[in-house]
Coordinates of C-alpha atoms in Angstrom, one line a residue:
M1 CA 13.8 4.3 -31.4
K2 CA 16.4 2.0 -30.0
V3 CA 19.4 3.9 -28.6
P4 CA 22.8 2.3 -29.1
L5 CA 24.3 1.1 -25.8
H6 CA 27.5 3.1 -26.2
H7 CA 25.4 6.3 -26.4
I8 CA 23.6 5.2 -23.2
A9 CA 26.9 4.6 -21.6
A10 CA 28.1 8.1 -22.5
V11 CA 25.0 9.6 -21.1
S12 CA 25.1 7.6 -17.9
L13 CA 28.7 8.6 -17.3
L14 CA 27.9 12.2 -17.8
L15 CA 25.0 12.0 -15.3
W16 CA 27.2 10.3 -12.8
I17 CA 29.6 13.3 -12.7
T18 CA 27.3 16.3 -13.2
P19 CA 24.5 17.7 -11.0
A20 CA 21.1 16.0 -11.3
L21 CA 18.6 18.0 -13.3
A22 CA 15.4 16.2 -12.2
I23 CA 13.9 14.3 -9.3
I24 CA 13.3 11.4 -11.7
N25 CA 15.5 11.1 -14.8
P26 CA 13.2 10.1 -17.6
K27 CA 16.1 9.2 -19.9
L28 CA 18.0 6.9 -17.6
T29 CA 16.3 4.3 -15.5
P30 CA 17.6 1.3 -13.5
I31 CA 16.9 -0.7 -16.7
Q32 CA 19.5 1.2 -18.7
V33 CA 22.0 1.1 -15.8
V34 CA 21.6 -2.7 -15.5
Q35 CA 22.0 -3.1 -19.3
I36 CA 25.2 -1.0 -19.6
S37 CA 26.9 -2.4 -16.4
P38 CA 29.2 -5.2 -17.4
A39 CA 29.1 -6.6 -13.9
I40 CA 26.9 -6.0 -10.9
L41 CA 28.2 -7.3 -7.5
W42 CA 26.3 -7.9 -4.3
G43 CA 28.1 -8.2 -1.0
Q44 CA 28.6 -7.1 2.6
V45 CA 30.5 -4.0 3.8
S46 CA 32.4 -4.1 7.0
A47 CA 34.7 -1.8 8.9
T48 CA 38.5 -2.4 9.4
K49 CA 40.9 -1.3 12.0
D50 CA 41.8 1.7 9.9
P51 CA 38.9 4.2 10.2
S52 CA 39.5 5.3 6.6
E53 CA 39.2 1.9 5.1
W54 CA 36.2 -0.5 4.7
K55 CA 36.0 -3.9 3.1
F56 CA 33.4 -5.0 0.5
Q57 CA 33.2 -8.8 0.6
I58 CA 31.6 -10.0 -2.6
V59 CA 28.8 -12.6 -2.0
E60 CA 27.4 -12.9 -5.5
A61 CA 27.9 -11.6 -9.1
V62 CA 24.3 -10.7 -9.9
K63 CA 25.4 -10.0 -13.4
G64 CA 28.8 -10.7 -15.1
K65 CA 31.8 -12.0 -13.2
A66 CA 33.3 -10.6 -10.1
G67 CA 37.0 -11.2 -10.9
Q68 CA 37.9 -10.9 -7.2
R69 CA 36.5 -11.9 -3.8
A70 CA 36.7 -8.6 -2.1
M71 CA 37.3 -4.9 -2.6
T72 CA 39.1 -2.5 -0.3
L73 CA 37.3 0.8 0.0
S74 CA 39.2 3.9 1.0
L75 CA 38.0 7.3 2.2
V76 CA 41.4 9.0 1.8
R77 CA 40.3 10.9 -1.4
C78 CA 36.7 11.4 -0.3
K79 CA 35.5 15.0 -0.5
P80 CA 35.9 16.4 3.1
E81 CA 32.4 17.9 3.1
E82 CA 30.9 14.5 2.2
R83 CA 33.0 12.3 4.4
D84 CA 30.6 12.2 7.3
G85 CA 27.6 11.4 5.1
V86 CA 29.6 8.6 3.3
Q87 CA 30.6 7.1 6.7
A88 CA 27.0 7.2 7.8
A89 CA 25.9 5.3 4.6
L90 CA 28.6 2.7 5.0
S91 CA 27.6 2.2 8.7
A92 CA 24.0 1.9 7.7
G93 CA 24.7 -0.7 5.1
A94 CA 24.6 -3.8 7.2
G95 CA 22.0 -5.3 4.9
G96 CA 24.4 -5.3 2.0
A97 CA 25.6 -3.2 -0.9
L98 CA 25.5 -3.3 -4.7
V99 CA 28.4 -2.3 -6.9
F100 CA 27.8 -1.4 -10.6
L101 CA 31.0 -1.6 -12.6
S102 CA 31.3 1.1 -15.2
A103 CA 30.5 0.4 -18.8
R104 CA 33.3 2.7 -19.9
D105 CA 36.1 1.2 -17.8
R106 CA 35.1 -1.5 -15.4
E107 CA 38.6 -1.7 -14.0
T108 CA 38.8 1.9 -12.8
M109 CA 35.2 3.2 -12.3
A110 CA 32.2 2.0 -10.4
S111 CA 29.2 3.1 -8.5
M112 CA 28.0 1.7 -5.2
H113 CA 24.5 1.7 -3.6
I114 CA 24.6 1.3 0.1
G115 CA 22.3 2.4 2.9
G116 CA 20.0 4.1 0.3
T117 CA 22.9 6.2 -1.0
W118 CA 24.9 6.2 -4.2
L119 CA 28.7 6.5 -4.0
T120 CA 31.3 7.1 -6.7
L121 CA 34.3 4.7 -6.7
H122 CA 37.6 4.9 -8.5
N123 CA 40.3 2.3 -8.6
D124 CA 43.8 3.7 -7.7
G125 CA 45.5 0.8 -9.5
Q126 CA 47.0 -0.6 -6.3
G127 CA 44.1 -2.7 -5.2
R128 CA 42.1 0.0 -3.5
W129 CA 38.8 1.6 -4.6
N130 CA 38.6 5.2 -3.5
I131 CA 35.3 6.6 -2.5
E132 CA 35.2 10.1 -3.9
G133 CA 31.8 11.0 -2.5
T134 CA 28.1 10.7 -3.2
A135 CA 26.8 10.2 -6.8
A136 CA 23.9 12.6 -6.4
P137 CA 22.7 12.4 -10.0
L138 CA 22.0 8.7 -9.6
A139 CA 19.3 9.5 -7.0
A140 CA 17.3 10.7 -10.0
V141 CA 17.7 7.2 -11.5
Y142 CA 16.7 5.3 -8.3
A143 CA 15.9 6.6 -4.8
G144 CA 15.2 3.8 -2.5
G145 CA 16.5 1.0 -0.3
T146 CA 19.5 -1.1 -1.4
D147 CA 17.7 -4.3 -0.6
M148 CA 14.9 -3.2 -2.9
L149 CA 17.4 -2.2 -5.6
L150 CA 18.7 -5.7 -5.5
R151 CA 15.2 -7.1 -6.1
M152 CA 14.7 -4.6 -8.9
V153 CA 18.0 -5.7 -10.6
R154 CA 17.0 -9.3 -10.4
Y155 CA 13.5 -8.4 -11.8
I156 CA 15.2 -6.5 -14.7
L157 CA 17.6 -9.4 -15.5
T158 CA 14.9 -12.1 -15.5
D159 CA 11.9 -10.4 -17.0
P160 CA 12.3 -9.3 -20.7
A161 CA 9.3 -7.1 -20.3
A162 CA 10.5 -5.4 -17.2
T163 CA 9.6 -1.7 -16.7
V164 CA 10.5 1.0 -14.2
P165 CA 8.1 3.9 -14.8
V166 CA 9.3 7.5 -14.8
A167 CA 5.8 9.0 -14.8
V168 CA 2.5 8.3 -13.2
G169 CA 1.0 6.8 -16.5
A170 CA -2.6 7.8 -15.6
S171 CA -4.9 10.7 -16.5
W172 CA -8.5 11.7 -16.2
M173 CA -11.2 11.8 -18.8
A174 CA -12.6 15.3 -19.6
E175 CA -15.9 14.3 -18.1
V176 CA -16.2 14.7 -14.4
A177 CA -19.4 13.4 -12.7
H178 CA -21.0 15.5 -10.0
I179 CA -22.1 12.6 -7.8
G180 CA -24.0 14.8 -5.3
T181 CA -23.9 17.2 -2.3
V182 CA -23.8 15.7 1.2
P183 CA -24.5 18.0 4.1
G184 CA -23.0 17.5 7.6
E185 CA -19.6 16.2 8.6
I186 CA -18.5 13.5 6.2
S187 CA -16.7 10.7 8.0
G188 CA -15.8 8.4 5.2
M189 CA -16.7 6.7 1.9
E190 CA -16.8 3.2 0.6
T191 CA -17.8 1.2 -2.5
I192 CA -20.5 -1.4 -1.8
E193 CA -22.3 -3.8 -4.2
L194 CA -26.0 -3.8 -3.4
T195 CA -27.6 -5.4 -6.5
T196 CA -27.1 -8.7 -8.3
D197 CA -25.5 -6.9 -11.3
A198 CA -22.5 -6.1 -9.1
T199 CA -22.8 -2.4 -9.7
P200 CA -20.4 -0.5 -7.3
H201 CA -22.5 1.9 -5.3
V202 CA -20.9 4.9 -3.6
F203 CA -21.6 5.1 0.1
V204 CA -20.9 8.5 1.8
A205 CA -21.1 8.6 5.6
S206 CA -22.3 11.8 7.2
S207 CA -23.5 13.1 10.6
Q208 CA -26.6 14.6 8.9
G209 CA -27.5 11.4 7.0
D210 CA -25.7 8.8 5.0
R211 CA -26.1 8.8 1.2
L212 CA -26.0 6.1 -1.5
F213 CA -25.3 6.8 -5.1
R214 CA -25.6 4.5 -8.1
P215 CA -23.7 5.1 -11.3
Q216 CA -25.8 5.3 -14.4
R217 CA -25.0 2.8 -17.1
G218 CA -23.9 4.3 -20.4
A219 CA -23.4 7.7 -18.9
E220 CA -20.9 9.5 -16.7
A221 CA -23.4 10.3 -14.0
F222 CA -24.9 9.1 -10.7
D223 CA -28.3 8.8 -9.2
D224 CA -29.0 9.4 -5.5
V225 CA -30.7 6.2 -4.4
T226 CA -30.7 6.7 -0.7
S227 CA -34.5 6.9 -0.4
K228 CA -34.9 4.0 -2.9
F229 CA -33.0 1.8 -0.5
K230 CA -34.7 3.5 2.6
L231 CA -31.4 4.1 4.3
L232 CA -31.9 6.4 7.2
S233 CA -28.6 6.1 9.1
H234 CA -26.3 8.9 10.4
S235 CA -22.7 7.6 10.7
R236 CA -19.8 9.1 12.5
Q237 CA -18.1 5.7 12.1
F238 CA -19.2 2.7 10.0
T239 CA -18.3 -0.6 8.5
W240 CA -20.0 -3.1 6.1
V241 CA -20.4 -6.7 7.2
C242 CA -22.5 -9.7 6.3
L243 CA -24.6 -10.4 9.4
S244 CA -27.6 -12.2 7.7
A245 CA -27.6 -15.9 7.0
A246 CA -28.4 -15.0 3.4
G247 CA -25.1 -13.2 3.1
R248 CA -26.8 -9.8 2.4
P249 CA -24.7 -6.7 3.4
S250 CA -25.4 -4.9 6.6
L251 CA -24.3 -1.4 7.6
V252 CA -23.0 -1.1 11.1
S253 CA -23.2 2.5 12.1
W254 CA -22.2 4.6 15.1
D255 CA -23.9 8.0 15.4
G256 CA -22.3 9.2 18.5
E257 CA -24.9 7.8 20.8
A258 CA -25.3 4.1 19.9
I259 CA -24.3 1.4 17.4
G260 CA -27.0 0.4 15.0
V261 CA -27.4 -2.1 12.2
W262 CA -29.1 -1.7 8.9
T263 CA -29.5 -4.9 6.8
L264 CA -30.5 -5.1 3.2
D265 CA -33.6 -7.4 2.9
A266 CA -34.9 -9.6 0.1
A267 CA -36.9 -6.6 -1.3
G268 CA -33.8 -4.5 -1.7
V269 CA -34.3 -2.0 1.1
F270 CA -32.5 -1.5 4.4
Q271 CA -34.2 -2.6 7.6
P272 CA -33.1 -1.1 10.9
D273 CA -32.4 -3.5 13.7
P274 CA -34.5 -2.4 16.7
D275 CA -31.8 -3.4 19.2
R276 CA -29.2 -0.7 19.3
L277 CA -26.1 -0.9 21.4
P278 CA -25.7 2.2 23.5
W279 CA -22.2 3.7 23.0
K280 CA -21.6 7.3 24.1
R281 CA -17.9 7.0 24.7
P282 CA -15.4 7.7 21.9
C283 CA -15.4 5.3 19.0
L284 CA -12.3 5.7 16.8
A285 CA -13.4 3.2 14.2
L286 CA -15.6 0.1 13.4
S287 CA -14.0 -2.8 11.6
A288 CA -15.7 -5.9 10.0
C289 CA -14.3 -9.2 11.3
S290 CA -15.4 -12.5 12.8
L291 CA -14.9 -14.6 15.9
P292 CA -11.7 -16.6 15.6
Q293 CA -13.3 -19.6 17.3
T294 CA -16.4 -20.0 15.2
G295 CA -16.2 -17.6 12.3
T296 CA -19.4 -15.8 13.5
P297 CA -19.5 -12.3 11.9
A298 CA -18.4 -9.6 14.4
I299 CA -17.3 -6.0 14.7
L300 CA -14.2 -4.6 16.3
I301 CA -14.6 -1.2 18.0
S302 CA -11.4 0.9 18.3
T303 CA -11.4 2.9 21.5
Q304 CA -8.9 5.0 23.4
E305 CA -8.4 2.1 25.8
R306 CA -8.6 -1.6 24.8
P307 CA -10.4 -2.6 21.6
V308 CA -13.8 -4.2 22.1
L309 CA -15.1 -7.2 20.0
I310 CA -18.9 -7.3 19.6
H311 CA -21.2 -9.9 18.1
R312 CA -24.8 -11.2 18.2
N313 CA -25.6 -14.4 20.0
A314 CA -28.4 -16.8 19.1
Q315 CA -30.9 -14.6 20.8
S316 CA -29.7 -11.5 18.8
Q317 CA -28.2 -10.0 21.9
W318 CA -25.0 -8.0 21.8
I319 CA -22.1 -9.7 23.4
Q320 CA -19.0 -7.5 24.2
T321 CA -15.5 -8.9 24.7
L322 CA -12.5 -6.8 25.6
L323 CA -9.3 -7.8 24.0
P324 CA -6.7 -9.0 26.5
D325 CA -4.8 -6.6 28.8
G326 CA -1.1 -6.9 29.6
D327 CA 1.9 -5.2 31.1
A328 CA 3.1 -4.1 27.7
L329 CA 0.0 -2.1 27.0
K330 CA 0.8 0.3 29.9
K331 CA 4.1 1.3 28.3
M332 CA 2.8 2.3 24.9
G333 CA 1.0 5.5 25.8
E334 CA -2.3 6.8 24.5
A335 CA -4.4 4.9 21.9
N336 CA -4.8 7.8 19.5
S337 CA -5.5 6.0 16.2
A338 CA -7.9 3.4 14.9
C339 CA -7.0 -0.3 15.0
I340 CA -5.6 -2.0 11.9
V341 CA -7.5 -5.2 11.6
A342 CA -6.0 -7.8 9.2
D343 CA -4.0 -11.0 9.0
L344 CA -0.5 -9.3 9.3
D345 CA 1.6 -12.4 10.0
G346 CA 0.2 -14.7 7.3
D347 CA -1.1 -17.5 9.5
G348 CA -4.8 -17.2 8.4
F349 CA -6.0 -15.7 11.7
W350 CA -6.6 -11.9 11.7
D351 CA -4.7 -9.7 14.1
V352 CA -5.2 -6.3 15.7
L353 CA -2.6 -3.6 15.7
Q354 CA -3.3 -0.3 17.3
P355 CA -0.7 2.5 16.8
R356 CA -0.1 4.4 20.0
T357 CA 2.1 7.2 21.2
F358 CA 5.2 5.1 22.1
G359 CA 4.6 2.0 20.0
G360 CA 2.0 -0.3 18.5
A361 CA -0.1 -2.7 20.6
F362 CA -0.3 -6.0 18.7
W363 CA -2.8 -8.7 19.5
K364 CA -2.0 -11.9 17.6
G365 CA -5.0 -13.8 16.4
R366 CA -5.3 -17.5 17.3
D367 CA -7.9 -20.2 17.0
N368 CA -8.9 -19.7 20.6
G369 CA -9.0 -15.9 20.7
F370 CA -6.2 -13.4 21.0
A371 CA -2.8 -13.5 22.7
D372 CA -1.8 -10.9 25.2
P373 CA -0.7 -7.7 23.5
V374 CA 2.9 -7.2 22.7
R375 CA 4.7 -4.1 21.5
C376 CA 5.5 -3.6 17.8
E377 CA 7.3 -0.7 16.2
V378 CA 4.3 0.9 14.4
A379 CA 3.7 4.0 16.4
C380 CA 1.9 7.3 15.8
P381 CA 3.3 9.8 18.4
D382 CA 1.3 12.7 16.9
G383 CA -2.0 11.1 16.4
P384 CA -4.8 10.7 15.5
G385 CA -3.2 9.0 12.5
R386 CA -4.5 7.7 9.2
A387 CA -3.4 4.3 7.9
A388 CA -3.3 2.7 4.4
L389 CA -2.7 -1.0 4.0
G390 CA -0.9 -2.2 0.9
D391 CA 1.9 -4.5 -0.3
F392 CA 4.2 -1.7 -1.5
D393 CA 7.4 -3.8 -1.7
Q394 CA 5.5 -6.6 -3.6
D395 CA 6.4 -9.5 -1.4
G396 CA 2.9 -10.7 -0.6
S397 CA 2.7 -9.2 2.9
L398 CA 0.7 -6.1 4.0
D399 CA 2.7 -3.0 4.7
I400 CA 1.4 0.0 6.6
F401 CA 1.6 3.7 5.5
M402 CA 0.9 5.7 8.7
A403 CA 0.1 9.4 8.3
G404 CA 0.4 11.6 11.4
L405 CA -0.2 15.2 12.1
R406 CA 3.6 16.0 12.0
K407 CA 5.2 12.9 10.5
N408 CA 4.4 10.2 8.0
E409 CA 6.0 6.8 7.9
L410 CA 6.0 3.6 5.8
W411 CA 6.2 0.5 7.9
E412 CA 7.5 -2.6 6.0
N413 CA 6.2 -6.0 7.0
D414 CA 8.7 -8.9 7.1
G415 CA 5.8 -11.3 6.6
R416 CA 5.6 -12.2 10.3
A417 CA 4.2 -8.9 11.5
G418 CA 7.7 -7.5 12.2
F419 CA 7.7 -3.9 11.0
R420 CA 10.5 -1.5 10.2
P421 CA 10.3 2.2 9.1
V422 CA 11.4 2.6 5.5
A423 CA 10.0 6.0 4.3
A424 CA 13.5 7.5 4.2
H425 CA 14.4 4.9 1.5
A426 CA 11.1 4.9 -0.4
G427 CA 11.6 7.6 -3.0
T428 CA 9.4 10.7 -2.8
L429 CA 7.7 9.4 0.4
G430 CA 10.9 10.4 2.2
Y431 CA 11.0 14.0 1.0
K432 CA 7.9 15.0 -0.8
C433 CA 5.0 13.9 1.3
P434 CA 3.0 16.6 3.2
V435 CA 1.6 15.7 6.7
G436 CA -1.8 16.2 8.2
L437 CA -3.7 14.1 5.7
S438 CA -7.5 13.7 5.9
A439 CA -7.3 10.2 4.3
C440 CA -4.9 7.9 2.5
R441 CA -5.4 4.8 0.4
A442 CA -3.5 2.2 -1.5
A443 CA -4.6 1.9 -5.2
D444 CA -3.4 1.1 -8.6
L445 CA -5.0 3.7 -10.8
N446 CA -2.3 3.5 -13.5
H447 CA -3.0 -0.3 -13.9
D448 CA 0.7 -1.4 -13.9
G449 CA 0.5 -4.0 -11.2
R450 CA 2.3 -1.9 -8.6
P451 CA 0.4 -0.6 -5.6
D452 CA 0.5 3.2 -5.3
L453 CA -0.5 5.6 -2.6
L454 CA -3.1 8.4 -3.0
L455 CA -3.1 11.0 -0.3
L456 CA -6.0 13.4 0.5
H457 CA -5.4 16.8 2.1
P458 CA -8.1 18.7 4.0
E459 CA -6.7 22.1 2.7
G460 CA -4.0 21.3 0.1
A461 CA -3.9 19.5 -3.2
F462 CA -4.5 15.8 -3.9
T463 CA -1.2 13.9 -4.4
Y464 CA -0.5 10.5 -6.0
H465 CA 2.7 8.7 -5.3
F466 CA 3.2 6.1 -8.0
N467 CA 5.2 3.0 -7.3
R468 CA 8.2 2.5 -9.6
G469 CA 8.5 -1.0 -8.2
F470 CA 9.6 -2.4 -4.8
R471 CA 8.4 0.6 -2.7
C472 CA 10.4 3.1 -4.8
F473 CA 7.9 6.0 -5.2
G474 CA 7.7 9.0 -7.5
E475 CA 5.4 12.0 -7.4
E476 CA 5.8 14.5 -10.2
G477 CA 2.5 16.2 -9.9
D478 CA 1.1 14.7 -13.1
L479 CA -2.1 13.5 -11.6
R480 CA -4.2 16.3 -10.0
L481 CA -7.9 16.9 -9.3
P482 CA -9.5 19.8 -11.2
R483 CA -11.0 21.2 -8.0
S484 CA -9.3 23.5 -5.5
A485 CA -11.3 22.5 -2.4
G486 CA -9.7 20.2 0.2
Q487 CA -10.5 16.5 0.1
I488 CA -12.1 14.6 3.0
A489 CA -12.6 11.0 1.8
C490 CA -12.5 8.8 -1.3
T491 CA -13.2 5.4 -2.7
V492 CA -12.0 3.5 -5.8
A493 CA -13.9 1.3 -8.3
D494 CA -14.7 0.9 -11.9
F495 CA -17.8 3.1 -11.9
N496 CA -18.4 3.4 -15.6
A497 CA -17.7 -0.3 -16.4
D498 CA -15.0 0.4 -18.9
G499 CA -12.4 -1.8 -17.3
S500 CA -10.3 0.8 -15.4
L501 CA -10.5 2.1 -11.9
D502 CA -12.0 5.5 -11.2
L503 CA -11.8 7.7 -8.2
A504 CA -14.7 9.2 -6.2
V505 CA -13.8 12.0 -3.9
A506 CA -15.8 13.9 -1.2
F507 CA -14.6 17.5 -0.8
S508 CA -14.6 19.8 2.2
D509 CA -17.5 21.8 0.8
G510 CA -19.7 18.6 0.8
E511 CA -19.5 18.1 -3.0
V512 CA -18.8 14.6 -4.2
H513 CA -17.3 14.0 -7.6
C514 CA -16.1 11.1 -9.7
F515 CA -13.0 11.3 -11.8
Y516 CA -12.9 8.8 -14.6
N517 CA -9.8 7.0 -15.6
D518 CA -8.8 7.7 -19.2
S519 CA -7.8 4.0 -19.7
F520 CA -10.2 1.3 -20.7
N521 CA -10.5 -2.4 -21.4
K522 CA -7.8 -3.3 -18.8
P523 CA -7.5 -6.8 -17.3
L524 CA -9.2 -6.3 -13.9
L525 CA -9.7 -8.9 -11.2
R526 CA -12.3 -8.4 -8.5
V527 CA -11.9 -10.7 -5.5
G528 CA -14.3 -11.3 -2.6
L529 CA -15.0 -13.9 0.1
A530 CA -17.6 -16.7 -0.1
P531 CA -20.1 -16.9 2.8
D532 CA -18.2 -19.9 4.3
L533 CA -14.9 -18.0 4.6
P534 CA -14.8 -15.6 7.6
G535 CA -12.7 -12.6 7.2
P536 CA -10.5 -10.6 7.3
I537 CA -8.4 -12.7 4.9
T538 CA -5.2 -11.4 3.4
V539 CA -5.3 -12.1 -0.4
S540 CA -2.4 -11.6 -2.8
V541 CA -2.3 -11.9 -6.6
W542 CA 0.9 -13.0 -8.5
Q543 CA 1.9 -12.9 -12.1
G544 CA 4.9 -14.3 -14.0
K545 CA 6.2 -17.9 -14.5
T546 CA 9.9 -17.7 -14.1
Q547 CA 10.0 -15.1 -11.4
P548 CA 6.5 -14.6 -10.0
L549 CA 5.8 -11.0 -8.8
C550 CA 3.1 -9.9 -6.4
I551 CA 1.0 -7.3 -8.2
G552 CA -1.3 -6.6 -5.2
T553 CA -2.2 -7.7 -1.7
S554 CA -5.4 -6.7 0.2
S555 CA -7.3 -7.5 3.4
I556 CA -10.8 -8.6 2.6
A557 CA -13.7 -8.9 5.0
G558 CA -17.5 -9.0 4.8
P559 CA -19.1 -8.0 1.5
A560 CA -16.1 -5.9 0.4
K561 CA -14.4 -6.6 -2.9
A562 CA -10.8 -5.9 -3.7
Y563 CA -9.7 -4.8 -7.2
F564 CA -6.4 -6.2 -8.7
P565 CA -5.4 -4.6 -12.0
L566 CA -3.2 -7.1 -13.8
R567 CA -0.1 -6.5 -15.8
A568 CA 0.4 -7.6 -19.4
G569 CA -1.1 -11.1 -19.8
R570 CA -4.3 -12.5 -18.3
D571 CA -2.8 -15.5 -16.2
C572 CA -2.5 -15.0 -12.5
T573 CA -2.3 -16.9 -9.2
I574 CA -4.4 -16.0 -6.1
K575 CA -2.9 -16.9 -2.7
W576 CA -4.6 -16.8 0.6
T577 CA -4.8 -18.6 3.9
A578 CA -8.0 -19.5 5.8
P579 CA -8.0 -19.8 9.6
G580 CA -6.6 -23.1 10.7
Q581 CA -5.7 -24.2 7.2
S582 CA -2.6 -24.4 5.1
A583 CA -1.9 -21.8 2.4
R584 CA -4.1 -22.0 -0.7
T585 CA -3.6 -21.1 -4.3
R586 CA -5.9 -20.7 -7.3
E587 CA -4.9 -20.3 -10.9
I588 CA -7.0 -17.8 -12.9
R589 CA -7.1 -16.9 -16.6
L590 CA -9.2 -13.9 -17.5
P591 CA -11.3 -14.4 -20.7
D592 CA -10.5 -12.5 -23.9
D593 CA -13.9 -10.9 -23.7
L594 CA -13.6 -9.0 -20.5
P595 CA -16.8 -7.8 -18.6
G596 CA -16.9 -4.1 -17.9
N597 CA -16.5 -4.4 -14.1
G598 CA -13.8 -7.0 -14.2
V599 CA -13.8 -10.8 -13.5
Q600 CA -15.1 -11.7 -10.1
V601 CA -13.6 -14.5 -8.0
L602 CA -15.1 -15.6 -4.7
L603 CA -12.7 -17.4 -2.3
G604 CA -14.0 -20.1 0.0
R605 CA -12.6 -22.8 2.2

């Protein structure tokens, strides 16, 4: 039912002056606020000589007309108990502010969003707008950064089909598949395609023996195919790469004593490489990559000192290369977390970022190797930390969610590997995000073209923070797992080939289950790399003609595939940059008759 605008205006006015009743208001979203505001003004706020006055210099009328070039803001009538908070918001608003003039009386009433805070304004009729205090109920409409609210307003004004979800929009089917029981210490999970039919197999790494499970077609069940593939590895750390000339997947596994390689042969079984690389010192992670100079497949080992790059030479001997040292490295403290290996600055060459106690060590990738490390802001003072890569602000660059033992943080990428902390202005991530995670992952289980965050807790409940758009998150507890045990690891894929992404989870008791998405026949894009394109490569997918919007960004390496659920419509544009080349684009239109596991696209040079 379509609600008359004057009714919406009355409801919005009431909510602006009464206490908020919910974390997310399901009846009033930024869409309604934009619709009922006769004018929305963007500008800069600056202090004046009078400590109780500020100036709002109007830069642009995003909607409607400004009617003036500037507004004088006064704190004279601000509630005493809120004055310090308002001053802090104004001081933090160097990036700009948005003013929404009231639908009821644009001449005397308005709301301002600045520094992630909503304020209530009243015109005194003498050219000044009095800030009366914070507009707490509007936090239930939008809780996020002012810069992201500006992007959201532009999106709403330019896209007739714009949405800002108030609920997760995803649920599980009644059927839950018991994938299997895995003994030992589970160290991780991954989805890997091992057969020509592109079936996503579930790989579970364990100290007492890794396991492979294949989903049954036409049934919500899995088969243990570990012995069929003759996989006898025991992994405390692992990664999947393409080491063979034929492009077949190889498992690189560290068992605590040495690093070994298991390669899938032409007969469909894994053959162990006889030459193991002894490695008894701590290994924080293994990451698939390639040599920047030649594109030769390689593996980066995360250590408590400098990362080590290893590869095989023509005689199949292991060659080890330490990443460069530098004075900056000595000031960053202990390397307590695994390296993040991805093209973070968008130049086509993959980089290495290792969060440390007092900052992040960043090795920039180049065509002749790596530059000396420099400091970046991505730290993990209470490591070991868990990281999830995703484009949460939807600008085409990879952001980093970093989960520590006592603090979580969302680091936003400016596109050039410049990171700033934004969790405080990212909706529920700022106030409803428990610490001490066992794992975290970016995913889009609700298939709305907005990357979400799923968080695993070793003792607590699974949580899913859905993205309302432009890194404004919500978590209302609507998507839970029907098991009380803690979660250790997970992986995401379309396991029952119905066109929607499902979730496989390993629990603390060794049980592994698959939770099937209750959606089906969704437009789903699966992107991988052709053999001639060394990874990791940062790949983004965009939709929309007038104002293209990034609906997902992933770092892809080796045999891995990235899933991109598309929004309404089947046209999209893939963007990526290969090492030493200019940015590439590829237009894709999904067919009307969608295959169950999505449409696959392989990117090459």
